[in-house]
Coordinates of C-alpha atoms in Angstrom, one line a residue:
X150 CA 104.2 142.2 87.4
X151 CA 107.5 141.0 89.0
X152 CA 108.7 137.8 88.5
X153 CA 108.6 137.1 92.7
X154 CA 104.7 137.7 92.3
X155 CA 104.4 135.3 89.4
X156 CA 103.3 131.5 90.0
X157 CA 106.4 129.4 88.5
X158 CA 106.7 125.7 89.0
X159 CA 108.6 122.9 87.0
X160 CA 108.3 119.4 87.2
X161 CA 109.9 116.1 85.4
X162 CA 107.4 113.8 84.5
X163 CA 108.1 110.6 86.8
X164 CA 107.3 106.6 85.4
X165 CA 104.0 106.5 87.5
X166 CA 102.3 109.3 84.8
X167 CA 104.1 108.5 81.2
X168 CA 101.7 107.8 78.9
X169 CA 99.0 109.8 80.2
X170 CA 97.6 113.2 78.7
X171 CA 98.9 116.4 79.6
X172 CA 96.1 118.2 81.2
X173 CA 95.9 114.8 83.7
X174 CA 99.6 114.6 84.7
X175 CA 99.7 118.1 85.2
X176 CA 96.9 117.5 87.7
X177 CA 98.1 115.2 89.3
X178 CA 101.6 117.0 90.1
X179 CA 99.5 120.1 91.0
X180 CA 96.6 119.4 92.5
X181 CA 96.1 122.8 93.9
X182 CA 95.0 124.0 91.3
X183 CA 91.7 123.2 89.6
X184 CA 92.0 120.7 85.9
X185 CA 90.3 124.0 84.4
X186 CA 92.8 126.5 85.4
X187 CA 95.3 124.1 84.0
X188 CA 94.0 123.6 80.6
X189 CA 93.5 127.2 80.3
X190 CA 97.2 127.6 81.3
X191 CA 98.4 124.9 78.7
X192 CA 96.2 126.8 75.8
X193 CA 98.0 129.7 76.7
X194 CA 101.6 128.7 77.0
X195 CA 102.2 129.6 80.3
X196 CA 102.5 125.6 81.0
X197 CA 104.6 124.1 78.6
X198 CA 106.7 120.5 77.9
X199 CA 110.0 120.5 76.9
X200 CA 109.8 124.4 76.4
X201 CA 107.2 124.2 73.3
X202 CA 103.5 124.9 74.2
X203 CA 101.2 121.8 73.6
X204 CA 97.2 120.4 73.5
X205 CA 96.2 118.9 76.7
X206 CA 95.1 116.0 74.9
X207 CA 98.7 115.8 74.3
X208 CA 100.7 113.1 75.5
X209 CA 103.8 113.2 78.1
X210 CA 106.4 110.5 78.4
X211 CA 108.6 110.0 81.5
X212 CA 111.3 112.9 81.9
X213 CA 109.8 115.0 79.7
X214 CA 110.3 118.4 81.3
X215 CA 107.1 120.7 82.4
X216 CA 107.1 124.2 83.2
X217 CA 105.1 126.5 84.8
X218 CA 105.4 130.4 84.3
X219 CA 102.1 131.8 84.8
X220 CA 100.5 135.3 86.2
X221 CA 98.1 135.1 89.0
X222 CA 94.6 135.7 88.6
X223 CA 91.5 136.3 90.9
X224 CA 90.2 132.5 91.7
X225 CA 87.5 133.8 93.8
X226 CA 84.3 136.2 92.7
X227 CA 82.8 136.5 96.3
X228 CA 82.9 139.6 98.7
X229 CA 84.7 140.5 101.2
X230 CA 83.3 141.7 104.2
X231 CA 84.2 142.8 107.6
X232 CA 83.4 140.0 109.7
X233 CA 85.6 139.3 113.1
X234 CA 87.8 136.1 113.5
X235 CA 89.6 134.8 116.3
X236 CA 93.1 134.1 114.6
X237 CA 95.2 132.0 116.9
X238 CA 98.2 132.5 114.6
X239 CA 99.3 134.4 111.0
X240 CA 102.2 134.9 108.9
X241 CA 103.1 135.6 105.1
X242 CA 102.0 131.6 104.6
X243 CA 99.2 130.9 107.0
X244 CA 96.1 131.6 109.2
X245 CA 95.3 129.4 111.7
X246 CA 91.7 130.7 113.3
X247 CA 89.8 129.0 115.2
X248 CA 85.9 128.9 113.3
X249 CA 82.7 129.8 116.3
X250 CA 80.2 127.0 115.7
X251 CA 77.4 128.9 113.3
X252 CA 79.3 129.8 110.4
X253 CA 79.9 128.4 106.9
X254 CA 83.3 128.1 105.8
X255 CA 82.2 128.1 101.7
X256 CA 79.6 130.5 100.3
X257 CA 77.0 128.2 98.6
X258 CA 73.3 128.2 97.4
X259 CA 71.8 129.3 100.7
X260 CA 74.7 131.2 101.9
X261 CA 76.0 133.6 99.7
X262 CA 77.6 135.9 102.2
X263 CA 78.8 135.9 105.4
X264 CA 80.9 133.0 105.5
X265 CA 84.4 132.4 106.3
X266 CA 85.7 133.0 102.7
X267 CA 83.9 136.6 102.8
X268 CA 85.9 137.0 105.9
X269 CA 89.6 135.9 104.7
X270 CA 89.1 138.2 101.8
X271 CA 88.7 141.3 104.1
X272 CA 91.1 140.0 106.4
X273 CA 94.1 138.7 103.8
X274 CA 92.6 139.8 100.4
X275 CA 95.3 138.2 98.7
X276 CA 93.9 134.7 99.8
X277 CA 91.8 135.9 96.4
X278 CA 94.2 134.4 94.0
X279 CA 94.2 130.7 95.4
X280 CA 91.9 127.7 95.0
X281 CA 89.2 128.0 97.0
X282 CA 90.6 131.6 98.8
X283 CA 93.2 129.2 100.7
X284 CA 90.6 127.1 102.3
X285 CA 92.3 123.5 102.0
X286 CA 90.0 121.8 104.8
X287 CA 87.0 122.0 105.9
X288 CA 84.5 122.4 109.2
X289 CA 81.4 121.8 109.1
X290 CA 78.9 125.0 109.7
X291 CA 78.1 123.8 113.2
X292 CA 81.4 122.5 113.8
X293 CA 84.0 124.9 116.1
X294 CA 87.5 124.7 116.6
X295 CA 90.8 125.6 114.7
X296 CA 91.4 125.4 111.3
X297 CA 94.4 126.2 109.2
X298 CA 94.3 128.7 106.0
X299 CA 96.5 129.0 102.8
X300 CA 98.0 132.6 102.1
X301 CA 100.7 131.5 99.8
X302 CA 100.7 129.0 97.1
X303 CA 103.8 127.9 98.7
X304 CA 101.6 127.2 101.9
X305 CA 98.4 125.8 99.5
X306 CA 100.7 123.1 97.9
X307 CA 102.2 122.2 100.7
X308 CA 99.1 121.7 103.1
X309 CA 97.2 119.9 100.2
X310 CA 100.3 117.3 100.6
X311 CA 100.0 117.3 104.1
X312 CA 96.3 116.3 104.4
X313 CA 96.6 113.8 101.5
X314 CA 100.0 112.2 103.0
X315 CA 98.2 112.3 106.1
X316 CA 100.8 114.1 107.7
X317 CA 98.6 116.8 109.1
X318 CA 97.1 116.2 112.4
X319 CA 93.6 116.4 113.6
X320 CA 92.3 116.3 117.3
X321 CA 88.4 116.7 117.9
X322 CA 86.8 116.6 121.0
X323 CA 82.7 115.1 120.9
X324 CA 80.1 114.0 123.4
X325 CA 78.6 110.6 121.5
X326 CA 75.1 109.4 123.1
X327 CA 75.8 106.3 125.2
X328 CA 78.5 104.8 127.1
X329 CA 81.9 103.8 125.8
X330 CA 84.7 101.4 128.1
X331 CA 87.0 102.1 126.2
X332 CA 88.7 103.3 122.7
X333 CA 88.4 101.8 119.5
X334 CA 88.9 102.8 116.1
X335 CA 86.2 103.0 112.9
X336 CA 87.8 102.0 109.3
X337 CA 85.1 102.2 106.8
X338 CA 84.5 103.8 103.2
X339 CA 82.5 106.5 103.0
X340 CA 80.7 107.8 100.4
X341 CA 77.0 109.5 99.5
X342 CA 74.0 108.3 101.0
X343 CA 72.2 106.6 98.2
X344 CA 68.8 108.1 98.9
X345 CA 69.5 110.7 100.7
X346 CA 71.9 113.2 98.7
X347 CA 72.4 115.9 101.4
X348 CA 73.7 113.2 103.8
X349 CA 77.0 110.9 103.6
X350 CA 76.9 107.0 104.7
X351 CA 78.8 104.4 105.2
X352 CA 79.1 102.3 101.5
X353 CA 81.2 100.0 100.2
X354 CA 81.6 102.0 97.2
X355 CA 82.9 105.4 99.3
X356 CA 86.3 106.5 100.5
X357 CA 88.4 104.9 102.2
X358 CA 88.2 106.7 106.0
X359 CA 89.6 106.1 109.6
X360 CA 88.9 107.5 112.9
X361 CA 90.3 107.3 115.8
X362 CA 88.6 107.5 119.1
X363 CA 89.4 107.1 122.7
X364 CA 87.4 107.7 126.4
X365 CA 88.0 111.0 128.2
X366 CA 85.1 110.9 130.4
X367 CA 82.1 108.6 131.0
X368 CA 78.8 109.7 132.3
X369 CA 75.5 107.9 132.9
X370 CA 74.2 107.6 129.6
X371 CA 76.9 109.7 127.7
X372 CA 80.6 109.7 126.8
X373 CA 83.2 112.6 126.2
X374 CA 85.9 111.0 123.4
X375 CA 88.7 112.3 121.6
X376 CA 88.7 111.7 118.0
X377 CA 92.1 111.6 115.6
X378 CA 91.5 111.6 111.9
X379 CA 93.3 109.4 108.9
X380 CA 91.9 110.7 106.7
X381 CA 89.2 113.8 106.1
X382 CA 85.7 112.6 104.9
X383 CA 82.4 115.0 104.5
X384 CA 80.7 114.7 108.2
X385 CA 83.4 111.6 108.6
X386 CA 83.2 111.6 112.6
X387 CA 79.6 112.1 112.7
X388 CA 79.1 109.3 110.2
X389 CA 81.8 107.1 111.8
X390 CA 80.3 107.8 115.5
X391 CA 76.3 107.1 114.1
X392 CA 78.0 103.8 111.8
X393 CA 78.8 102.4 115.5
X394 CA 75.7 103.5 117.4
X395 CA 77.0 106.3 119.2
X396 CA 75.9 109.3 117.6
X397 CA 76.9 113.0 118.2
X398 CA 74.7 114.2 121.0
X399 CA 72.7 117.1 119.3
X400 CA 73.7 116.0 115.3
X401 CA 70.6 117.2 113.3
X402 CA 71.2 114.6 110.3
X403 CA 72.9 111.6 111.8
X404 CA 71.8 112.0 115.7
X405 CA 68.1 110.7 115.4
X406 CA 65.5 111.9 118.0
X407 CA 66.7 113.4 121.5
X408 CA 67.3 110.5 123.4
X409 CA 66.9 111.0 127.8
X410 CA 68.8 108.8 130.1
X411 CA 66.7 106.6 132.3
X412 CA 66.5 109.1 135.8
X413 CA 66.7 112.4 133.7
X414 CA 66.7 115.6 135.9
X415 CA 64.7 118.4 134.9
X416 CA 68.0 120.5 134.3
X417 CA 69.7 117.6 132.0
X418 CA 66.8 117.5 129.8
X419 CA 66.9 121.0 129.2
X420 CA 70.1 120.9 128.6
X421 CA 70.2 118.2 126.0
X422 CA 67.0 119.5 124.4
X423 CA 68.8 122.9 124.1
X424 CA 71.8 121.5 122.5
X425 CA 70.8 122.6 118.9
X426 CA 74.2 121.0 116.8
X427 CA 76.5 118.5 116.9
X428 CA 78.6 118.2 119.9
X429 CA 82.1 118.3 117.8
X430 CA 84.9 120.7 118.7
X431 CA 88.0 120.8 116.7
X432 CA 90.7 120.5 118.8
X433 CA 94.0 120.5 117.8
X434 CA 96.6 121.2 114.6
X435 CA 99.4 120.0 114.0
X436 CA 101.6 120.7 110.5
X437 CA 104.8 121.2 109.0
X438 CA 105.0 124.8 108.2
X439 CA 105.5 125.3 104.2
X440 CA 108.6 127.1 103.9
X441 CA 110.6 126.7 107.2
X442 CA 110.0 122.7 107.8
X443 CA 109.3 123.4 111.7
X444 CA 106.5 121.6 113.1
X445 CA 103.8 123.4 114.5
X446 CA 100.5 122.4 116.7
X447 CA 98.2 125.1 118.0
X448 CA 95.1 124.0 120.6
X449 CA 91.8 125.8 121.2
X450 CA 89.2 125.3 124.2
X451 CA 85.9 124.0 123.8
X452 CA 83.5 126.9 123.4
X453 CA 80.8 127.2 126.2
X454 CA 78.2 125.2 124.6
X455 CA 79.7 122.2 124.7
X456 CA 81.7 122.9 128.3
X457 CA 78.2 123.6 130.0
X458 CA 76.9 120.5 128.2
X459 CA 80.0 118.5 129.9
X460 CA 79.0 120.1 132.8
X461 CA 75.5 118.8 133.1
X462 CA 76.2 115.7 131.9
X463 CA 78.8 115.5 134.9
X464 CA 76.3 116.9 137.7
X465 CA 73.0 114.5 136.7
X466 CA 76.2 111.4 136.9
X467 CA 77.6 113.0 140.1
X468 CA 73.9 112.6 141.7
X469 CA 73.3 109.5 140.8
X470 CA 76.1 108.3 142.5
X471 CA 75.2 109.9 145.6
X472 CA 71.6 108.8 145.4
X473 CA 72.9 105.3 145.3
X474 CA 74.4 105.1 148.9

């Protein structure tokens, strides 16, 4: 194997980590990659201190020096398959596409195949040898929009530090049930429901997580927003939106029982009743590319679900204003 395609870092072990074992500093200068895949790196040699190989119980004291020198391997075991995405921009370091509402990003119990991942490893098969096949952030499965994709490890390290610097930027567009006169913005820890595991809840004990949110368009009993994210919770804007009573119109876990404005047409009720997932639509992108420093943003129109949904919502308002004179 050439030395280009091996995976090389080094590192000087800075005041904030002395003391600490090996296997934890290395994690925390190299979070990409997963605390196994380290250890199993350090029992090999491959990541050594000071040029000697060590025990990752062993530990490192500030400017000791760590290096990394290590032949990549598969991270993934899924397959690939031929499924079609709508990639709004590639090169050797990244894959922005933009995810149809319906499809899992991870395979997981439940959905083993076609998902996303089986996807990027037909499309870029050597998204195989990262964490996680490149995926570095998530949507959820009913969530559509754009989302950006790791090909390098150059790109995966640097888009890790992006989202956890909160450097990268996030635009969503929702439709929250009830009316809004303005924005505002959520800061509240987030963490797992205490009773129900499959759901995520506003706790004291949880995360530290921020949104964003501000009026695009106000109807009757509704309200288009625009969401910006400080940080990147599980289900964080539809936990954020439900924390403040305004849930996602359509959201199967947080958005309670369909709810029908007081003069309800026919036509909106269908409408709203048909709306099977949460109205969220990721937006906008903005990064720093890895390896040329240039910022980049890429945008991506609300699919027609949630346009015809607007556009409802807009008619049932537009007629009650005209019934009222």
């Amino acid at each position: 194997m050439s030395s280009e395609s091996r995976i090389k870092a080094s590192f000087s072990i800075p005041p904030a980590i002395s003391d600490r074992r090996l296997d934890q500093a290395a994690a925390e200068l190299m979070p990409e990659h997963s605390r196994s895949r380290l250890q199993g790196w350090i029992k090999s040699g491959a990541l050594t201190v000071n040029g000697k190989t060590c025990k990752p119980r062993d530990k490192v004291m500030m400017g000791d020096a760590l290096e990394l020198d290590a032949e990549p391997e598969a991270q993934v075991s899924w397959e690939a398959e031929a499924i079609n995405l709508d990639v709004v921009f590639e090169d050797e370091h990244l894959l922005v596409i933009n995810k149809p509402a319906g499809l899992v990003v991870h395979p997981a119990a439940g959905h083993a195949d076609g998902t996303l991942v089986n996807a990027l490893l037909n499309y870029a098969p050597e998204v195989e040898n990262l964490p996680r096949a490149g995926i570095v952030h998530r949507l959820d499965k009913d969530t559509s929009g754009i989302m950006v994709v790791a090909r390098s490890l150059i790109a995966h390290t640097s888009l890790v530090d992006q989202l956890q610097t909160r450097t990268m930027g996030r635009e969503y567009e929702a439709v929250i049930v009830g009316t809004l006169t303005g924005g505002a913005t959520v800061d509240a820890p987030i963490g797992r429901h205490p009773r129900e595991r499959k759901k995520m809840a506003v706790v004291p004990s949880g995360k530290p997580a921020v949104t964003h949110y501000r009026l695009v368009e106000r109807f009757a009993a509704h309200t288009h927003i625009r969401c910006k994210l400080e940080s990147g919770r599980t289900h964080q804007i539809r936990v954020h939106m439900a924390h403040v009573k305004h849930p996602l119109v359509g959201d199967p876990m947080y958005g309670g029982r369909l709810r029908l404005p007081k003069g309800t047409t026919d036509e909106l009720r269908d409408a709203l009743a048909a709306f099977h997932r949460q109205a969220l639509h990721a937006r906008k992108l903005t990064l720093e590319h890895p390896q040329t420093g240039e910022i980049l943003s890429w945008e991506v129109p609300m699919p027609d679900d949630m346009t015809d949904l607007l556009a409802a919502l807009r008619k049932h308002f537009s007629e009650l204003n005209s019934n009222e004179f």
